[in-house]
Amino acid sequence: MAIIGAGPAGLAAAAHLGLMGVKNIVVLEREAEPGGIPRHCGHSPFGMREFRRVLGGASYARRLAARAEGAGARILCNTTVTALHPGPKLELTGPDGAERLSARVVLLATGTRESSRVQRMIGGQKPGGILTTGALQGIVHLNHQRPFRRPVILGTELVSFSALLTCRQAGIRPVAMIEPGARVVARAGAAVLPLLLGVPVLRETRITGILGRDRVEGVVIDGPGGPREIAADGVLLTGAFRSEATLMAAAGMVLDPRTTGPEIDVFGRLAESGYFAAGNLLRPVETAGMCWASGRRVADAIAVHLTGGLPCPAQGLPLRIDAPAIRYALPQILFPAGPGFHKTIQLRVSRPVSGELRLSQGGDLIARQPIRALPERRVTLPIPRKLGEGPLSLDIEEDA
């Protein structure tokens, strides 16, 4: 049994499988230490769901790794998987050079990453001082360095406020948070933090250019007052997450363009035999605690798979999205017998919506519930206990 990625999802799956008696579990991690993104976070809260106490990111990561190793898993750090093959078989490189590894099951738990400047289509020169939140946290908490003093922060997702806390801990004073939308993306309470720290939040504003040749000297923004320049010595790109699915794309695996991650069924199973997926690889982005729960859930499914107890993938029913306002929905494949280890359809919307969420099969309405949601808010719809035959579609009937 091989697990790619030693973040909360991968480590939770390793620990749970080990406690269920699965042997020879190996966790492959490209970084020098296990723990994933939380290892880079110097702030709390982590661990309430998993350990019933509030922990900092590094302490949380160490506890997850210790629990996995205590259940019998081996964690191989500084080990990069370079290719996925049917079998499943993996190509990897580590301290001992290149190797090939065969496994009965491979769990993909490679997580997510923030979109780059190029993916955000921000023009200008390419000076130093442009970082993502993950890079900032590594520099501050692992290297104990301060990459800039007066940056601008692009984005107002939950991770953007985590970046703001990291800046505060490092003595960095951002000059502004910039949000292209009309409102802060994170929940309302988060907007209090920049107010307390004296950091203005500029809504309906875009960064159109970055100034400076060797180092960032400022940014050009365009907002309600028109174009103008802001002096800054760095740009912090936060949020706009994408699944870390490079390995899957190179292997020709089926990806969902909506989530940017793999298509899965209700068991966390991919179309490619022997492969499963969990955590933020499935959809950007959820909390560490949600990823931990996802890892445990898929571990239960893998344990059944190893005994031959899962239904044939050919019985799966694809879920079609018929509402433009639905950004994504997963799992993408349901089964006539009803829920698997994913018991709900999880979705997010691309714009504010209010109305009724509706699941239909063969033209018949089989599940419905009210929906009132903003972008980046988790919405769930219970999967009916029994499904019939025919195509499934998910739609929203919006209020007039």
mmCIF file of C-alpha atoms in Angstrom:
data_model
loop_
_atom_site.group_PDB
_atom_site.id
_atom_site.type_symbol
_atom_site.label_atom_id
_atom_site.label_comp_id
_atom_site.label_asym_id
_atom_site.label_seq_id
_atom_site.Cartn_x
_atom_site.Cartn_y
_atom_site.Cartn_z
ATOM 1 C CA MET A 1 0.000 0.000 0.000
ATOM 2 C CA ALA A 2 1.531 3.311 -1.100
ATOM 3 C CA ILE A 3 0.367 6.807 -0.134
ATOM 4 C CA ILE A 4 1.710 9.817 -2.034
ATOM 5 C CA GLY A 5 1.725 12.871 0.215
ATOM 6 C CA ALA A 6 2.329 13.154 3.978
ATOM 7 C CA GLY A 7 -0.185 15.905 4.702
ATOM 8 C CA PRO A 8 -3.253 15.513 6.942
ATOM 9 C CA ALA A 9 -5.155 13.321 4.441
ATOM 10 C CA GLY A 10 -2.275 10.963 3.685
ATOM 11 C CA LEU A 11 -1.163 10.612 7.307
ATOM 12 C CA ALA A 12 -4.736 10.091 8.539
ATOM 13 C CA ALA A 13 -5.256 7.339 5.962
ATOM 14 C CA ALA A 14 -1.958 5.684 6.896
ATOM 15 C CA ALA A 15 -2.801 5.678 10.611
ATOM 16 C CA HIS A 16 -6.352 4.406 10.079
ATOM 17 C CA LEU A 17 -5.291 1.635 7.676
ATOM 18 C CA GLY A 18 -2.546 0.533 10.048
ATOM 19 C CA LEU A 19 -4.971 0.305 12.955
ATOM 20 C CA MET A 20 -7.289 -1.803 10.755
ATOM 21 C CA GLY A 21 -4.481 -4.295 10.213
ATOM 22 C CA VAL A 22 -3.262 -3.317 6.752
ATOM 23 C CA LYS A 23 0.464 -4.089 6.495
ATOM 24 C CA ASN A 24 3.360 -2.654 4.507
ATOM 25 C CA ILE A 25 2.073 0.908 4.301
ATOM 26 C CA VAL A 26 4.594 3.369 2.880
ATOM 27 C CA VAL A 27 4.014 7.139 2.736
ATOM 28 C CA LEU A 28 6.063 9.003 0.115
ATOM 29 C CA GLU A 29 6.803 12.671 0.852
ATOM 30 C CA ARG A 30 8.952 14.970 -1.290
ATOM 31 C CA GLU A 31 9.702 17.423 1.526
ATOM 32 C CA ALA A 32 12.282 16.870 4.256
ATOM 33 C CA GLU A 33 9.637 16.322 6.964
ATOM 34 C CA PRO A 34 6.047 15.034 6.994
ATOM 35 C CA GLY A 35 3.038 17.157 7.849
ATOM 36 C CA GLY A 36 2.096 19.014 4.679
ATOM 37 C CA ILE A 37 1.001 22.640 4.746
ATOM 38 C CA PRO A 38 0.279 22.761 8.525
ATOM 39 C CA ARG A 39 3.989 22.142 9.192
ATOM 40 C CA HIS A 40 4.643 25.590 7.697
ATOM 41 C CA CYS A 41 2.025 27.331 9.831
ATOM 42 C CA GLY A 42 3.159 28.996 13.041
ATOM 43 C CA HIS A 43 -0.362 29.766 14.225
ATOM 44 C CA SER A 44 -3.343 27.848 15.608
ATOM 45 C CA PRO A 45 -5.982 26.459 15.638
ATOM 46 C CA PHE A 46 -5.317 22.929 14.444
ATOM 47 C CA GLY A 47 -6.266 19.599 15.983
ATOM 48 C CA MET A 48 -9.670 20.126 17.607
ATOM 49 C CA ARG A 49 -11.338 17.364 15.562
ATOM 50 C CA GLU A 50 -8.341 15.029 15.582
ATOM 51 C CA PHE A 51 -6.769 15.453 19.036
ATOM 52 C CA ARG A 52 -9.447 17.330 21.017
ATOM 53 C CA ARG A 53 -7.086 20.217 21.711
ATOM 54 C CA VAL A 54 -5.851 23.412 20.068
ATOM 55 C CA LEU A 55 -2.430 23.000 18.459
ATOM 56 C CA GLY A 56 -0.080 25.084 16.367
ATOM 57 C CA GLY A 57 0.583 23.883 12.842
ATOM 58 C CA ALA A 58 3.999 22.327 13.507
ATOM 59 C CA SER A 59 2.822 20.470 16.632
ATOM 60 C CA TYR A 60 -0.226 19.219 14.759
ATOM 61 C CA ALA A 61 1.944 17.922 11.901
ATOM 62 C CA ARG A 62 4.257 16.077 14.294
ATOM 63 C CA ARG A 63 1.333 14.400 16.046
ATOM 64 C CA LEU A 64 -0.172 13.241 12.737
ATOM 65 C CA ALA A 65 3.164 11.733 11.679
ATOM 66 C CA ALA A 66 3.707 10.067 15.049
ATOM 67 C CA ARG A 67 0.226 8.533 14.918
ATOM 68 C CA ALA A 68 0.847 7.119 11.424
ATOM 69 C CA GLU A 69 4.227 5.686 12.384
ATOM 70 C CA GLY A 70 2.758 4.296 15.604
ATOM 71 C CA ALA A 71 0.241 2.376 13.475
ATOM 72 C CA GLY A 72 3.068 0.785 11.493
ATOM 73 C CA ALA A 73 3.405 3.076 8.453
ATOM 74 C CA ARG A 74 6.833 3.971 7.070
ATOM 75 C CA ILE A 75 7.260 7.609 6.020
ATOM 76 C CA LEU A 76 9.922 8.164 3.368
ATOM 77 C CA CYS A 77 10.802 11.857 3.110
ATOM 78 C CA ASN A 78 12.915 13.560 0.427
ATOM 79 C CA THR A 79 11.248 11.099 -1.937
ATOM 80 C CA THR A 80 9.550 12.357 -5.096
ATOM 81 C CA VAL A 81 7.181 10.280 -7.217
ATOM 82 C CA THR A 82 7.997 11.079 -10.838
ATOM 83 C CA ALA A 83 5.469 8.920 -12.712
ATOM 84 C CA LEU A 84 2.303 6.880 -12.238
ATOM 85 C CA HIS A 85 1.675 3.682 -14.208
ATOM 86 C CA PRO A 86 -1.052 1.027 -14.402
ATOM 87 C CA GLY A 87 -0.595 -1.790 -11.960
ATOM 88 C CA PRO A 88 -0.418 0.384 -9.916
ATOM 89 C CA LYS A 89 3.297 1.057 -10.305
ATOM 90 C CA LEU A 90 5.263 4.156 -9.367
ATOM 91 C CA GLU A 91 8.543 5.655 -10.469
ATOM 92 C CA LEU A 92 10.268 7.620 -7.740
ATOM 93 C CA THR A 93 13.546 9.191 -6.810
ATOM 94 C CA GLY A 94 14.953 9.562 -3.330
ATOM 95 C CA PRO A 95 18.154 9.477 -1.297
ATOM 96 C CA ASP A 96 19.068 6.109 -2.851
ATOM 97 C CA GLY A 97 18.407 7.213 -6.432
ATOM 98 C CA ALA A 98 15.690 6.185 -8.879
ATOM 99 C CA GLU A 99 13.406 3.266 -8.029
ATOM 100 C CA ARG A 100 10.204 1.553 -9.150
ATOM 101 C CA LEU A 101 7.527 0.553 -6.663
ATOM 102 C CA SER A 102 4.564 -1.768 -7.162
ATOM 103 C CA ALA A 103 1.562 -1.670 -4.822
ATOM 104 C CA ARG A 104 -1.876 -3.247 -4.516
ATOM 105 C CA VAL A 105 -3.330 0.223 -3.936
ATOM 106 C CA VAL A 106 -2.032 3.785 -4.343
ATOM 107 C CA LEU A 107 -3.665 6.668 -2.512
ATOM 108 C CA LEU A 108 -3.045 10.064 -4.073
ATOM 109 C CA ALA A 109 -2.991 12.784 -1.400
ATOM 110 C CA THR A 110 -0.821 15.403 -3.074
ATOM 111 C CA GLY A 111 -2.923 18.353 -1.960
ATOM 112 C CA THR A 112 -3.287 21.741 -3.583
ATOM 113 C CA ARG A 113 -1.289 24.832 -4.502
ATOM 114 C CA GLU A 114 -1.973 28.513 -5.003
ATOM 115 C CA SER A 115 -2.181 29.896 -8.525
ATOM 116 C CA SER A 116 0.945 31.577 -9.830
ATOM 117 C CA ARG A 117 1.291 35.086 -11.151
ATOM 118 C CA VAL A 118 1.180 33.736 -14.708
ATOM 119 C CA GLN A 119 -2.044 31.820 -14.038
ATOM 120 C CA ARG A 120 -3.545 35.029 -12.616
ATOM 121 C CA MET A 121 -2.434 36.953 -15.744
ATOM 122 C CA ILE A 122 -0.659 39.768 -13.869
ATOM 123 C CA GLY A 123 1.689 41.734 -16.114
ATOM 124 C CA GLY A 124 4.930 43.638 -15.503
ATOM 125 C CA GLN A 125 8.551 42.730 -14.856
ATOM 126 C CA LYS A 126 9.666 39.637 -12.924
ATOM 127 C CA PRO A 127 11.357 41.072 -9.836
ATOM 128 C CA GLY A 128 12.116 39.255 -6.590
ATOM 129 C CA GLY A 129 9.639 39.481 -3.735
ATOM 130 C CA ILE A 130 6.602 37.768 -5.333
ATOM 131 C CA LEU A 131 5.518 34.855 -3.132
ATOM 132 C CA THR A 132 2.573 32.579 -2.415
ATOM 133 C CA THR A 133 1.351 31.990 1.130
ATOM 134 C CA GLY A 134 3.032 28.591 1.244
ATOM 135 C CA ALA A 135 6.378 30.063 0.212
ATOM 136 C CA LEU A 136 6.031 32.863 2.774
ATOM 137 C CA GLN A 137 5.260 30.457 5.602
ATOM 138 C CA GLY A 138 8.226 28.280 4.701
ATOM 139 C CA ILE A 139 10.583 31.258 4.632
ATOM 140 C CA VAL A 140 9.273 32.680 7.916
ATOM 141 C CA HIS A 141 8.653 29.574 10.009
ATOM 142 C CA LEU A 142 11.218 27.118 8.600
ATOM 143 C CA ASN A 143 14.049 29.430 7.479
ATOM 144 C CA HIS A 144 13.360 32.197 10.040
ATOM 145 C CA GLN A 145 13.794 34.925 7.422
ATOM 146 C CA ARG A 146 11.774 38.010 6.487
ATOM 147 C CA PRO A 147 11.395 38.240 2.679
ATOM 148 C CA PHE A 148 9.892 41.763 2.643
ATOM 149 C CA ARG A 149 8.576 44.439 4.991
ATOM 150 C CA ARG A 150 5.707 46.239 3.208
ATOM 151 C CA PRO A 151 3.971 43.901 0.717
ATOM 152 C CA VAL A 152 0.502 43.942 -0.763
ATOM 153 C CA ILE A 153 -1.660 40.835 -0.269
ATOM 154 C CA LEU A 154 -3.772 39.679 -3.206
ATOM 155 C CA GLY A 155 -6.881 37.804 -2.112
ATOM 156 C CA THR A 156 -9.251 37.558 0.845
ATOM 157 C CA GLU A 157 -9.803 33.812 1.155
ATOM 158 C CA LEU A 158 -9.265 32.117 4.520
ATOM 159 C CA VAL A 159 -5.628 31.438 3.639
ATOM 160 C CA SER A 160 -5.163 35.167 2.974
ATOM 161 C CA PHE A 161 -5.817 35.862 6.639
ATOM 162 C CA SER A 162 -3.445 33.061 7.594
ATOM 163 C CA ALA A 163 -0.852 34.933 5.516
ATOM 164 C CA LEU A 164 -1.738 38.124 7.361
ATOM 165 C CA LEU A 165 -1.084 36.371 10.691
ATOM 166 C CA THR A 166 2.263 35.081 9.392
ATOM 167 C CA CYS A 167 3.198 38.628 8.384
ATOM 168 C CA ARG A 168 2.316 39.893 11.851
ATOM 169 C CA GLN A 169 4.450 37.202 13.511
ATOM 170 C CA ALA A 170 7.426 38.123 11.303
ATOM 171 C CA GLY A 171 7.130 41.875 11.836
ATOM 172 C CA ILE A 172 5.889 42.440 8.290
ATOM 173 C CA ARG A 173 3.308 45.216 7.826
ATOM 174 C CA PRO A 174 1.258 44.776 4.622
ATOM 175 C CA VAL A 175 0.176 48.026 2.966
ATOM 176 C CA ALA A 176 -3.128 46.608 1.641
ATOM 177 C CA MET A 177 -5.220 43.522 0.968
ATOM 178 C CA ILE A 178 -6.617 43.541 -2.558
ATOM 179 C CA GLU A 179 -9.840 41.751 -3.474
ATOM 180 C CA PRO A 180 -11.135 41.671 -7.084
ATOM 181 C CA GLY A 181 -14.679 40.887 -5.913
ATOM 182 C CA ALA A 182 -17.262 43.069 -4.230
ATOM 183 C CA ARG A 183 -16.911 41.365 -0.833
ATOM 184 C CA VAL A 184 -14.356 39.552 1.301
ATOM 185 C CA VAL A 185 -14.369 35.875 0.278
ATOM 186 C CA ALA A 186 -13.725 34.428 3.756
ATOM 187 C CA ARG A 187 -16.486 34.435 6.328
ATOM 188 C CA ALA A 188 -17.443 37.814 7.738
ATOM 189 C CA GLY A 189 -15.526 37.486 11.020
ATOM 190 C CA ALA A 190 -12.204 37.263 9.203
ATOM 191 C CA ALA A 191 -12.576 40.825 7.902
ATOM 192 C CA VAL A 192 -12.092 42.111 11.448
ATOM 193 C CA LEU A 193 -8.422 41.053 11.455
ATOM 194 C CA PRO A 194 -7.088 43.543 8.874
ATOM 195 C CA LEU A 195 -9.159 46.237 10.562
ATOM 196 C CA LEU A 196 -7.455 45.486 13.894
ATOM 197 C CA LEU A 197 -4.032 45.450 12.235
ATOM 198 C CA GLY A 198 -4.605 48.666 10.293
ATOM 199 C CA VAL A 199 -4.429 47.023 6.862
ATOM 200 C CA PRO A 200 -6.914 48.495 4.349
ATOM 201 C CA VAL A 201 -8.965 46.051 2.238
ATOM 202 C CA LEU A 202 -9.481 47.322 -1.312
ATOM 203 C CA ARG A 203 -12.527 45.630 -2.850
ATOM 204 C CA GLU A 204 -13.434 45.507 -6.555
ATOM 205 C CA THR A 205 -9.761 46.110 -7.265
ATOM 206 C CA ARG A 206 -7.271 44.247 -9.464
ATOM 207 C CA ILE A 207 -3.492 44.227 -9.670
ATOM 208 C CA THR A 208 -2.750 45.064 -13.309
ATOM 209 C CA GLY A 209 1.025 45.337 -13.097
ATOM 210 C CA ILE A 210 4.036 44.808 -10.832
ATOM 211 C CA LEU A 211 6.755 47.473 -10.775
ATOM 212 C CA GLY A 212 10.478 46.940 -10.258
ATOM 213 C CA ARG A 213 13.326 45.144 -11.994
ATOM 214 C CA ASP A 214 15.416 43.374 -9.322
ATOM 215 C CA ARG A 215 12.945 43.728 -6.441
ATOM 216 C CA VAL A 216 9.283 44.713 -6.229
ATOM 217 C CA GLU A 217 8.962 48.476 -5.906
ATOM 218 C CA GLY A 218 5.201 48.782 -6.215
ATOM 219 C CA VAL A 219 2.057 47.606 -7.950
ATOM 220 C CA VAL A 220 -0.422 49.162 -10.343
ATOM 221 C CA ILE A 221 -4.024 48.637 -9.284
ATOM 222 C CA ASP A 222 -7.323 49.407 -10.947
ATOM 223 C CA GLY A 223 -10.365 49.898 -8.733
ATOM 224 C CA PRO A 224 -13.395 52.119 -8.196
ATOM 225 C CA GLY A 225 -11.173 55.226 -8.195
ATOM 226 C CA GLY A 226 -9.393 54.274 -11.414
ATOM 227 C CA PRO A 227 -5.786 53.141 -11.990
ATOM 228 C CA ARG A 228 -3.072 54.117 -9.495
ATOM 229 C CA GLU A 229 0.248 52.932 -8.091
ATOM 230 C CA ILE A 230 0.943 51.663 -4.583
ATOM 231 C CA ALA A 231 4.483 51.567 -3.194
ATOM 232 C CA ALA A 232 5.352 48.096 -1.885
ATOM 233 C CA ASP A 233 8.397 45.842 -1.606
ATOM 234 C CA GLY A 234 6.581 42.553 -2.180
ATOM 235 C CA VAL A 235 3.465 40.879 -3.552
ATOM 236 C CA LEU A 236 1.841 38.026 -1.660
ATOM 237 C CA LEU A 237 -0.374 35.867 -3.901
ATOM 238 C CA THR A 238 -2.951 34.052 -1.763
ATOM 239 C CA GLY A 239 -5.729 31.607 -2.554
ATOM 240 C CA ALA A 240 -7.005 30.806 -6.062
ATOM 241 C CA PHE A 241 -6.083 27.184 -5.332
ATOM 242 C CA ARG A 242 -5.564 24.449 -7.892
ATOM 243 C CA SER A 243 -5.253 20.721 -7.220
ATOM 244 C CA GLU A 244 -1.688 19.393 -7.343
ATOM 245 C CA ALA A 245 -2.519 16.955 -10.138
ATOM 246 C CA THR A 246 0.610 17.234 -12.291
ATOM 247 C CA LEU A 247 1.451 13.544 -11.897
ATOM 248 C CA MET A 248 -2.058 12.542 -12.892
ATOM 249 C CA ALA A 249 -2.085 14.765 -15.955
ATOM 250 C CA ALA A 250 1.237 13.335 -17.106
ATOM 251 C CA ALA A 251 -0.168 9.820 -16.707
ATOM 252 C CA GLY A 252 -3.253 10.651 -18.793
ATOM 253 C CA MET A 253 -5.652 10.107 -15.884
ATOM 254 C CA VAL A 254 -9.172 11.537 -15.906
ATOM 255 C CA LEU A 255 -9.312 15.024 -14.370
ATOM 256 C CA ASP A 256 -12.354 17.158 -13.659
ATOM 257 C CA PRO A 257 -11.832 20.636 -15.182
ATOM 258 C CA ARG A 258 -14.186 22.084 -12.579
ATOM 259 C CA THR A 259 -12.286 20.895 -9.487
ATOM 260 C CA THR A 260 -8.883 20.649 -11.293
ATOM 261 C CA GLY A 261 -8.511 17.335 -9.414
ATOM 262 C CA PRO A 262 -9.394 13.720 -10.241
ATOM 263 C CA GLU A 263 -12.835 12.356 -10.897
ATOM 264 C CA ILE A 264 -13.783 10.008 -8.053
ATOM 265 C CA ASP A 265 -16.690 7.780 -7.155
ATOM 266 C CA VAL A 266 -18.398 7.591 -3.751
ATOM 267 C CA PHE A 267 -15.542 5.387 -2.519
ATOM 268 C CA GLY A 268 -12.803 7.869 -3.437
ATOM 269 C CA ARG A 269 -11.829 5.520 -6.273
ATOM 270 C CA LEU A 270 -10.442 6.697 -9.618
ATOM 271 C CA ALA A 271 -11.223 5.231 -13.019
ATOM 272 C CA GLU A 272 -7.664 3.863 -13.104
ATOM 273 C CA SER A 273 -7.615 0.501 -11.322
ATOM 274 C CA GLY A 274 -5.973 0.500 -7.896
ATOM 275 C CA TYR A 275 -5.850 4.290 -7.477
ATOM 276 C CA PHE A 276 -7.755 6.289 -4.843
ATOM 277 C CA ALA A 277 -7.617 9.983 -3.885
ATOM 278 C CA ALA A 278 -8.316 12.080 -0.794
ATOM 279 C CA GLY A 279 -7.862 15.520 0.732
ATOM 280 C CA ASN A 280 -7.363 18.800 -1.073
ATOM 281 C CA LEU A 281 -6.300 17.038 -4.263
ATOM 282 C CA LEU A 282 -10.035 16.442 -4.769
ATOM 283 C CA ARG A 283 -11.039 20.097 -4.711
ATOM 284 C CA PRO A 284 -9.410 23.298 -3.617
ATOM 285 C CA VAL A 285 -9.635 23.939 -0.789
ATOM 286 C CA GLU A 286 -10.731 22.661 2.644
ATOM 287 C CA THR A 287 -9.278 22.870 6.142
ATOM 288 C CA ALA A 288 -6.687 20.470 7.533
ATOM 289 C CA GLY A 289 -9.380 18.886 9.695
ATOM 290 C CA MET A 290 -11.602 18.209 6.695
ATOM 291 C CA CYS A 291 -8.644 16.674 4.843
ATOM 292 C CA TRP A 292 -7.922 14.460 7.853
ATOM 293 C CA ALA A 293 -11.537 13.252 7.806
ATOM 294 C CA SER A 294 -11.281 12.641 4.056
ATOM 295 C CA GLY A 295 -8.188 10.483 4.598
ATOM 296 C CA ARG A 296 -9.933 8.352 7.215
ATOM 297 C CA ARG A 297 -12.998 7.983 4.999
ATOM 298 C CA VAL A 298 -11.031 6.765 1.998
ATOM 299 C CA ALA A 299 -9.016 4.439 4.257
ATOM 300 C CA ASP A 300 -12.269 2.665 5.148
ATOM 301 C CA ALA A 301 -13.040 2.273 1.446
ATOM 302 C CA ILE A 302 -9.530 0.997 0.670
ATOM 303 C CA ALA A 303 -9.821 -1.628 3.435
ATOM 304 C CA VAL A 304 -13.013 -2.936 1.811
ATOM 305 C CA HIS A 305 -11.375 -2.786 -1.638
ATOM 306 C CA LEU A 306 -8.505 -4.974 -0.407
ATOM 307 C CA THR A 307 -11.036 -7.681 0.464
ATOM 308 C CA GLY A 308 -12.763 -7.366 -2.935
ATOM 309 C CA GLY A 309 -15.880 -5.869 -1.382
ATOM 310 C CA LEU A 310 -16.439 -2.734 -3.484
ATOM 311 C CA PRO A 311 -18.956 -2.787 -6.381
ATOM 312 C CA CYS A 312 -17.731 -2.926 -9.962
ATOM 313 C CA PRO A 313 -16.837 0.555 -11.276
ATOM 314 C CA ALA A 314 -18.924 -0.132 -14.386
ATOM 315 C CA GLN A 315 -22.081 0.249 -12.253
ATOM 316 C CA GLY A 316 -21.264 3.895 -11.584
ATOM 317 C CA LEU A 317 -23.624 6.715 -12.555
ATOM 318 C CA PRO A 318 -21.970 9.985 -13.694
ATOM 319 C CA LEU A 319 -23.259 13.179 -12.091
ATOM 320 C CA ARG A 320 -23.909 16.007 -14.556
ATOM 321 C CA ILE A 321 -23.960 19.652 -13.469
ATOM 322 C CA ASP A 322 -26.777 21.612 -15.120
ATOM 323 C CA ALA A 323 -26.527 24.934 -13.259
ATOM 324 C CA PRO A 324 -24.019 27.568 -14.429
ATOM 325 C CA ALA A 325 -23.794 28.842 -10.842
ATOM 326 C CA ILE A 326 -22.390 25.514 -9.577
ATOM 327 C CA ARG A 327 -18.611 25.759 -9.689
ATOM 328 C CA TYR A 328 -18.062 22.055 -8.980
ATOM 329 C CA ALA A 329 -19.638 19.014 -7.341
ATOM 330 C CA LEU A 330 -18.151 15.749 -6.099
ATOM 331 C CA PRO A 331 -18.035 12.798 -6.012
ATOM 332 C CA GLN A 332 -18.553 12.778 -9.728
ATOM 333 C CA ILE A 333 -19.694 9.120 -9.847
ATOM 334 C CA LEU A 334 -22.586 7.732 -7.753
ATOM 335 C CA PHE A 335 -23.915 4.153 -7.489
ATOM 336 C CA PRO A 336 -27.433 2.651 -7.656
ATOM 337 C CA ALA A 337 -26.989 1.153 -4.163
ATOM 338 C CA GLY A 338 -26.740 4.657 -2.723
ATOM 339 C CA PRO A 339 -24.018 6.227 -0.571
ATOM 340 C CA GLY A 340 -20.541 4.786 -0.323
ATOM 341 C CA PHE A 341 -17.991 6.337 1.980
ATOM 342 C CA HIS A 342 -18.874 9.751 0.568
ATOM 343 C CA LYS A 343 -22.419 10.102 1.888
ATOM 344 C CA THR A 344 -23.066 13.587 0.516
ATOM 345 C CA ILE A 345 -22.534 15.504 -2.681
ATOM 346 C CA GLN A 346 -20.244 18.410 -1.858
ATOM 347 C CA LEU A 347 -20.401 21.496 -4.030
ATOM 348 C CA ARG A 348 -19.477 25.145 -4.233
ATOM 349 C CA VAL A 349 -20.975 27.971 -6.231
ATOM 350 C CA SER A 350 -19.256 30.557 -8.398
ATOM 351 C CA ARG A 351 -21.549 33.450 -7.403
ATOM 352 C CA PRO A 352 -24.119 34.200 -4.684
ATOM 353 C CA VAL A 353 -27.217 32.029 -5.117
ATOM 354 C CA SER A 354 -30.545 31.588 -3.357
ATOM 355 C CA GLY A 355 -33.154 29.001 -4.249
ATOM 356 C CA GLU A 356 -33.482 25.213 -4.284
ATOM 357 C CA LEU A 357 -30.780 22.643 -4.972
ATOM 358 C CA ARG A 358 -32.221 19.755 -6.991
ATOM 359 C CA LEU A 359 -30.907 16.279 -7.856
ATOM 360 C CA SER A 360 -32.728 14.546 -10.705
ATOM 361 C CA GLN A 361 -32.447 11.136 -12.353
ATOM 362 C CA GLY A 362 -33.975 10.304 -15.695
ATOM 363 C CA GLY A 363 -36.030 13.490 -15.479
ATOM 364 C CA ASP A 364 -37.455 12.672 -12.008
ATOM 365 C CA LEU A 365 -36.646 14.840 -9.000
ATOM 366 C CA ILE A 366 -35.124 12.549 -6.322
ATOM 367 C CA ALA A 367 -33.601 15.004 -3.809
ATOM 368 C CA ARG A 368 -34.019 18.678 -3.029
ATOM 369 C CA GLN A 369 -33.092 21.204 -0.349
ATOM 370 C CA PRO A 370 -32.968 24.991 0.033
ATOM 371 C CA ILE A 371 -29.703 26.662 -0.879
ATOM 372 C CA ARG A 372 -28.452 30.096 0.041
ATOM 373 C CA ALA A 373 -24.718 30.296 -0.510
ATOM 374 C CA LEU A 374 -21.777 32.524 -1.333
ATOM 375 C CA PRO A 375 -18.643 31.493 -3.254
ATOM 376 C CA GLU A 376 -16.129 29.401 -1.263
ATOM 377 C CA ARG A 377 -18.818 28.148 1.137
ATOM 378 C CA ARG A 378 -19.170 24.390 1.457
ATOM 379 C CA VAL A 379 -22.636 23.103 0.485
ATOM 380 C CA THR A 380 -23.651 19.463 0.912
ATOM 381 C CA LEU A 381 -26.616 17.438 -0.330
ATOM 382 C CA PRO A 382 -27.220 13.939 1.132
ATOM 383 C CA ILE A 383 -27.043 11.209 -1.496
ATOM 384 C CA PRO A 384 -30.355 9.272 -1.603
ATOM 385 C CA ARG A 385 -30.257 5.786 -0.079
ATOM 386 C CA LYS A 386 -31.259 4.165 -3.357
ATOM 387 C CA LEU A 387 -30.795 5.386 -6.909
ATOM 388 C CA GLY A 388 -32.438 4.074 -10.021
ATOM 389 C CA GLU A 389 -31.097 3.796 -13.539
ATOM 390 C CA GLY A 390 -30.406 6.665 -15.873
ATOM 391 C CA PRO A 391 -28.350 9.851 -15.868
ATOM 392 C CA LEU A 392 -28.079 12.055 -12.788
ATOM 393 C CA SER A 393 -28.135 15.848 -12.929
ATOM 394 C CA LEU A 394 -27.603 18.559 -10.329
ATOM 395 C CA ASP A 395 -29.319 21.909 -10.773
ATOM 396 C CA ILE A 396 -30.362 25.029 -8.872
ATOM 397 C CA GLU A 397 -33.785 26.570 -9.267
ATOM 398 C CA GLU A 398 -32.997 30.135 -8.247
ATOM 399 C CA ASP A 399 -35.407 32.516 -6.578
ATOM 400 C CA ALA A 400 -36.926 35.095 -8.875
#
